[in-house]
Short mmCIF file of C-alpha atoms in Angstrom, two decimals:
data_model
loop_
_atom_site.label_atom_id
_atom_site.label_comp_id
_atom_site.label_asym_id
_atom_site.label_seq_id
_atom_site.Cartn_x
_atom_site.Cartn_y
_atom_site.Cartn_z
CA MET A 1 99.33 123.08 62.00
CA ILE A 2 96.28 120.92 61.63
CA VAL A 3 98.67 117.69 62.81
CA LYS A 4 99.84 119.59 65.56
CA LEU A 5 96.02 120.85 66.77
CA LEU A 6 94.79 117.31 66.29
CA GLU A 7 97.62 115.95 68.35
CA ALA A 8 96.83 118.19 71.05
CA VAL A 9 93.35 117.53 70.76
CA GLY A 10 93.91 113.73 70.97
CA ASN A 11 96.45 114.13 74.26
CA ALA A 12 93.96 116.07 76.02
CA VAL A 13 91.03 113.22 75.13
CA LEU A 14 93.60 110.66 76.19
CA SER A 15 94.59 112.65 79.69
CA PHE A 16 91.05 113.25 80.40
CA LEU A 17 90.14 109.31 79.82
CA GLU A 18 93.39 108.07 81.87
CA PHE A 19 92.09 110.66 84.76
CA TRP A 20 88.43 109.41 84.77
CA GLY A 21 89.93 105.76 84.37
CA ARG A 22 91.98 106.11 87.22
CA TRP A 23 89.17 107.62 89.28
CA PHE A 24 86.59 105.01 88.49
CA LEU A 25 89.07 101.98 89.24
CA LEU A 26 90.68 103.58 92.56
CA SER A 27 87.01 104.78 93.79
CA VAL A 28 85.70 101.24 93.23
CA LYS A 29 88.15 99.36 94.85
CA ALA A 30 88.25 101.92 98.00
CA VAL A 31 84.73 101.46 98.51
CA SER A 32 84.85 97.71 98.09
CA LEU A 33 87.47 97.29 100.55
CA ALA A 34 85.50 98.68 103.54
CA LEU A 35 83.90 95.30 103.99
CA ARG A 36 87.43 93.75 104.76
CA LYS A 37 88.99 92.64 107.89
CA PRO A 38 90.66 94.69 109.70
CA PHE A 39 87.98 96.99 109.74
CA ARG A 40 89.97 100.06 112.20
CA ILE A 41 87.17 101.52 113.29
CA ASN A 42 89.38 104.34 115.26
CA ARG A 43 90.54 105.90 111.77
CA TYR A 44 86.73 106.29 110.65
CA PHE A 45 86.41 108.15 114.00
CA TYR A 46 89.34 110.25 113.61
CA TYR A 47 88.62 111.34 110.08
CA LEU A 48 84.99 112.19 111.02
CA ALA A 49 86.67 114.65 113.45
CA ASP A 50 88.91 115.94 111.15
CA ILE A 51 86.79 116.38 107.97
CA GLY A 52 83.46 117.04 109.52
CA ALA A 53 84.06 118.66 112.94
CA ASN A 54 86.69 120.66 112.29
CA SER A 55 85.30 122.36 109.49
CA LEU A 56 82.01 123.34 111.37
CA PRO A 57 83.07 126.77 112.61
CA VAL A 58 83.61 127.90 108.84
CA VAL A 59 80.82 126.20 107.65
CA GLY A 60 78.43 127.60 110.25
CA ILE A 61 79.70 131.04 109.74
CA THR A 62 79.79 131.17 105.66
CA SER A 63 76.26 129.76 106.28
CA LEU A 64 75.21 132.25 108.91
CA PHE A 65 76.01 135.11 106.39
CA THR A 66 74.78 133.32 103.43
CA GLY A 67 71.45 133.18 104.86
CA GLY A 68 71.75 136.87 105.90
CA VAL A 69 72.77 138.12 102.42
CA ILE A 70 69.78 135.84 100.47
CA ALA A 71 67.16 137.94 103.14
CA LEU A 72 68.97 141.18 101.94
CA GLU A 73 69.12 140.71 98.33
CA THR A 74 65.41 139.74 98.24
CA TYR A 75 63.82 142.19 101.02
CA ASN A 76 63.42 144.86 98.25
CA ALA A 77 61.88 142.98 95.46
CA PHE A 78 59.30 141.55 97.77
CA HIS A 79 58.69 144.42 99.75
CA ARG A 80 57.19 145.94 96.38
CA PHE A 81 54.34 143.57 96.87
CA ASN A 82 54.31 143.42 100.49
CA ALA A 83 55.53 139.85 100.54
CA GLU A 84 58.04 140.38 102.83
CA TYR A 85 57.28 137.19 105.10
CA MET A 86 58.02 135.02 102.06
CA ILE A 87 61.47 135.54 102.50
CA GLY A 88 62.06 132.74 104.92
CA ALA A 89 60.64 130.33 102.24
CA VAL A 90 63.19 131.71 99.86
CA VAL A 91 65.96 131.40 102.38
CA ALA A 92 65.17 127.74 103.34
CA ILE A 93 64.72 126.44 99.85
CA SER A 94 67.97 128.33 98.56
CA MET A 95 69.89 126.82 101.16
CA ALA A 96 68.57 123.56 101.11
CA ARG A 97 68.57 122.93 97.46
CA GLU A 98 71.55 124.46 96.41
CA LEU A 99 73.71 126.82 98.79
CA ALA A 100 73.99 124.71 101.66
CA PRO A 101 75.50 121.27 100.02
CA VAL A 102 77.82 123.47 97.28
CA LEU A 103 79.25 126.05 100.02
CA SER A 104 79.74 122.85 102.67
CA ALA A 105 81.46 121.05 99.55
CA LEU A 106 83.51 123.57 98.28
CA LEU A 107 85.07 124.94 102.26
CA VAL A 108 85.44 121.21 102.86
CA THR A 109 87.38 120.63 99.70
CA ALA A 110 89.34 123.82 100.38
CA ARG A 111 90.47 122.62 103.77
CA SER A 112 89.96 118.90 103.87
CA GLY A 113 90.14 117.84 100.46
CA SER A 114 93.70 119.71 99.96
CA ALA A 115 95.03 118.16 103.24
CA MET A 116 94.26 114.60 101.80
CA ALA A 117 96.10 115.57 98.55
CA ALA A 118 98.93 116.78 100.40
CA GLU A 119 99.32 114.23 102.89
CA ILE A 120 98.80 111.14 100.88
CA GLY A 121 101.06 112.85 98.12
CA THR A 122 103.87 113.21 100.81
CA MET A 123 103.52 109.93 101.98
CA ARG A 124 104.03 108.82 98.32
CA VAL A 125 107.33 110.95 97.44
CA THR A 126 108.54 109.74 100.84
CA GLU A 127 108.01 106.07 100.12
CA GLN A 128 106.04 105.64 103.22
CA ILE A 129 103.01 103.81 100.99
CA ASP A 130 106.02 101.49 99.55
CA ALA A 131 106.81 100.81 103.10
CA LEU A 132 103.09 100.28 104.06
CA GLU A 133 102.59 97.44 101.25
CA MET A 134 105.94 96.10 102.62
CA MET A 135 104.40 95.44 106.03
CA ALA A 136 101.48 93.78 104.12
CA VAL A 137 99.05 96.57 104.85
CA ASN A 138 96.84 97.59 101.68
CA PRO A 139 97.13 101.26 101.28
CA VAL A 140 93.88 102.06 99.40
CA LYS A 141 91.83 100.23 102.43
CA PHE A 142 94.37 102.33 105.01
CA LEU A 143 94.57 105.71 103.71
CA ILE A 144 91.60 106.34 101.22
CA THR A 145 88.87 104.21 102.41
CA PRO A 146 87.98 105.83 105.41
CA ARG A 147 88.37 109.45 103.97
CA ILE A 148 85.88 108.62 101.26
CA TYR A 149 83.00 107.53 103.96
CA THR A 150 83.70 109.59 106.65
CA SER A 151 83.65 112.60 103.71
CA ILE A 152 80.12 111.55 102.71
CA ILE A 153 78.63 111.46 106.49
CA SER A 154 80.53 114.59 107.10
CA LEU A 155 78.95 116.44 104.12
CA VAL A 156 75.66 115.48 104.80
CA LEU A 157 75.99 116.49 108.47
CA LEU A 158 77.41 119.77 107.89
CA THR A 159 74.86 120.45 105.31
CA ILE A 160 72.21 119.93 107.47
CA ILE A 161 73.92 122.04 110.18
CA ALA A 162 74.39 124.61 107.12
CA ASP A 163 70.53 124.61 106.59
CA ILE A 164 69.48 125.66 110.06
CA ILE A 165 72.23 128.15 110.59
CA GLY A 166 71.68 129.80 106.94
CA TYR A 167 67.66 129.98 108.19
CA ILE A 168 68.65 131.65 111.28
CA GLY A 169 70.61 134.30 109.56
CA GLY A 170 68.19 135.02 106.89
CA TYR A 171 65.77 135.38 109.87
CA LEU A 172 67.90 137.59 111.82
CA VAL A 173 68.11 139.97 108.98
CA SER A 174 64.47 140.09 108.34
CA VAL A 175 62.94 140.24 111.59
CA TYR A 176 65.40 142.50 113.22
CA LEU A 177 66.79 144.22 110.73
CA PHE A 178 63.92 144.84 108.20
CA GLY A 179 61.22 144.43 110.92
CA VAL A 180 59.29 141.16 109.22
CA ASN A 181 56.42 139.73 111.26
CA LYS A 182 58.33 136.63 112.72
CA ILE A 183 55.16 134.31 113.10
CA LEU A 184 54.72 135.15 109.16
CA PHE A 185 58.03 134.52 108.59
CA ILE A 186 57.92 130.94 110.11
CA ARG A 187 54.52 129.99 109.00
CA TYR A 188 55.18 130.58 105.25
CA THR A 189 58.31 129.14 105.51
CA GLN A 190 56.23 125.85 106.80
CA ASN A 191 53.83 126.05 103.98
CA LEU A 192 55.89 126.62 101.16
CA ALA A 193 59.22 124.56 101.95
CA GLU A 194 59.00 120.97 101.63
CA MET A 195 61.09 117.88 103.00
CA ASP A 196 61.91 116.77 99.50
CA ASP A 197 64.03 120.29 99.45
CA VAL A 198 65.99 118.97 102.12
CA TYR A 199 66.33 115.41 100.36
CA HIS A 200 67.78 116.99 97.30
CA GLY A 201 70.47 119.00 99.11
CA LEU A 202 71.54 115.81 101.00
CA ILE A 203 71.85 113.63 98.03
CA LYS A 204 74.17 116.12 96.41
CA ALA A 205 76.05 116.61 99.63
CA ALA A 206 76.57 112.57 99.56
CA VAL A 207 77.53 112.70 95.86
CA PHE A 208 79.95 115.72 96.62
CA GLY A 209 81.59 114.03 99.59
CA PHE A 210 82.39 111.13 97.67
CA LEU A 211 83.63 113.17 94.46
CA LEU A 212 85.97 115.45 96.60
CA SER A 213 87.54 112.80 98.76
CA THR A 214 87.97 110.45 95.90
CA ILE A 215 89.57 113.11 93.47
CA SER A 216 91.70 114.37 96.15
CA CYS A 217 93.12 111.17 97.34
CA LEU A 218 93.59 109.98 93.62
CA TYR A 219 96.02 113.08 93.21
CA GLY A 220 97.69 112.50 96.52
CA TYR A 221 97.91 108.59 95.57
CA TYR A 222 99.69 109.17 92.00
CA THR A 223 101.74 111.92 92.95
CA ARG A 224 105.30 111.85 91.44
CA GLY A 225 108.28 114.62 91.62
CA GLY A 226 109.31 115.28 95.34
CA ALA A 227 107.91 118.36 96.91
CA LYS A 228 107.32 120.20 93.87
CA GLY A 229 105.08 117.42 92.69
CA VAL A 230 103.34 117.38 96.25
CA GLY A 231 102.19 121.27 95.37
CA GLU A 232 100.85 120.40 91.71
CA SER A 233 98.94 117.54 92.85
CA THR A 234 97.24 119.61 95.86
CA THR A 235 96.44 122.45 93.53
CA LYS A 236 95.35 119.74 91.11
CA ALA A 237 93.03 118.01 93.31
CA VAL A 238 91.41 121.71 94.99
CA VAL A 239 90.65 122.95 91.20
CA THR A 240 89.22 119.44 89.98
CA SER A 241 87.35 118.93 92.84
CA SER A 242 85.62 122.51 92.74
CA MET A 243 84.93 122.30 89.26
CA SER A 244 83.21 118.61 89.44
CA ILE A 245 80.94 119.66 92.07
CA LEU A 246 79.72 122.50 90.29
CA ILE A 247 79.20 120.39 87.36
CA PHE A 248 77.50 117.53 89.06
CA ASP A 249 75.45 119.81 90.70
CA TYR A 250 73.68 120.93 87.53
CA LEU A 251 73.66 117.14 86.37
CA ILE A 252 71.90 116.15 89.55
CA THR A 253 69.56 119.16 89.52
CA TYR A 254 68.86 118.15 86.04
CA ILE A 255 68.18 114.54 86.73
CA LEU A 256 66.04 114.93 89.77
CA ARG A 257 64.02 117.60 87.81
CA LEU A 258 63.91 114.96 84.89
CA PHE A 259 62.08 112.89 86.93
CA ASN A 260 60.28 114.62 89.29
CA LEU A 261 61.92 113.83 92.58
#
């Protein structure tokens, strides 16, 4: 019984190390290949539109209601101390530091990360990646490199937009639903919220964009087992990317606070 338990633990550890080893090697290779010709700029614009612009409606709607929910939840507590005008600062800081980058990353993972894994996985099982290699086209540079860079850029831009829309949602609920003084609402936001809050969120967004794109592409690139394998890779890509985003959210927050950044 003990032998089987140790064997199971050993296999789990080996699988864990193998996955992150593959992830590290593929990520380094994909990032470094961006500096080699041909650059194929049109593919970068294509993925910017696909990952960034096409995710904007989902991120915008989610952020609007998220900001509204924060205002709804905090109003009762602040109203007891006649501090309703501070809701704006709470909404702005909460969106900038945590909710905007995390929610944007999770939504892009569900929408675009799954598509990356499915598309690349389908190309793998149908031998299209092998065909690219036969034509002397590096599949990592052609398929993965543009997705990584555009995911990072898209997440940063989507996070900025989510910050703005989320604050608007909190403003609408506070001012028009609860009758909070709009001048004090905006003034206390300016006094309490800082640009460092925004920078922290953008750092997280860049890291999340890198994680979701590399993990999704990794699962797709090493897909095996036909159509069933594509489905399994897509599911694993979304689950692993989502868990990594939440784990690294904590780690980044801890590191930034540790160094007082």
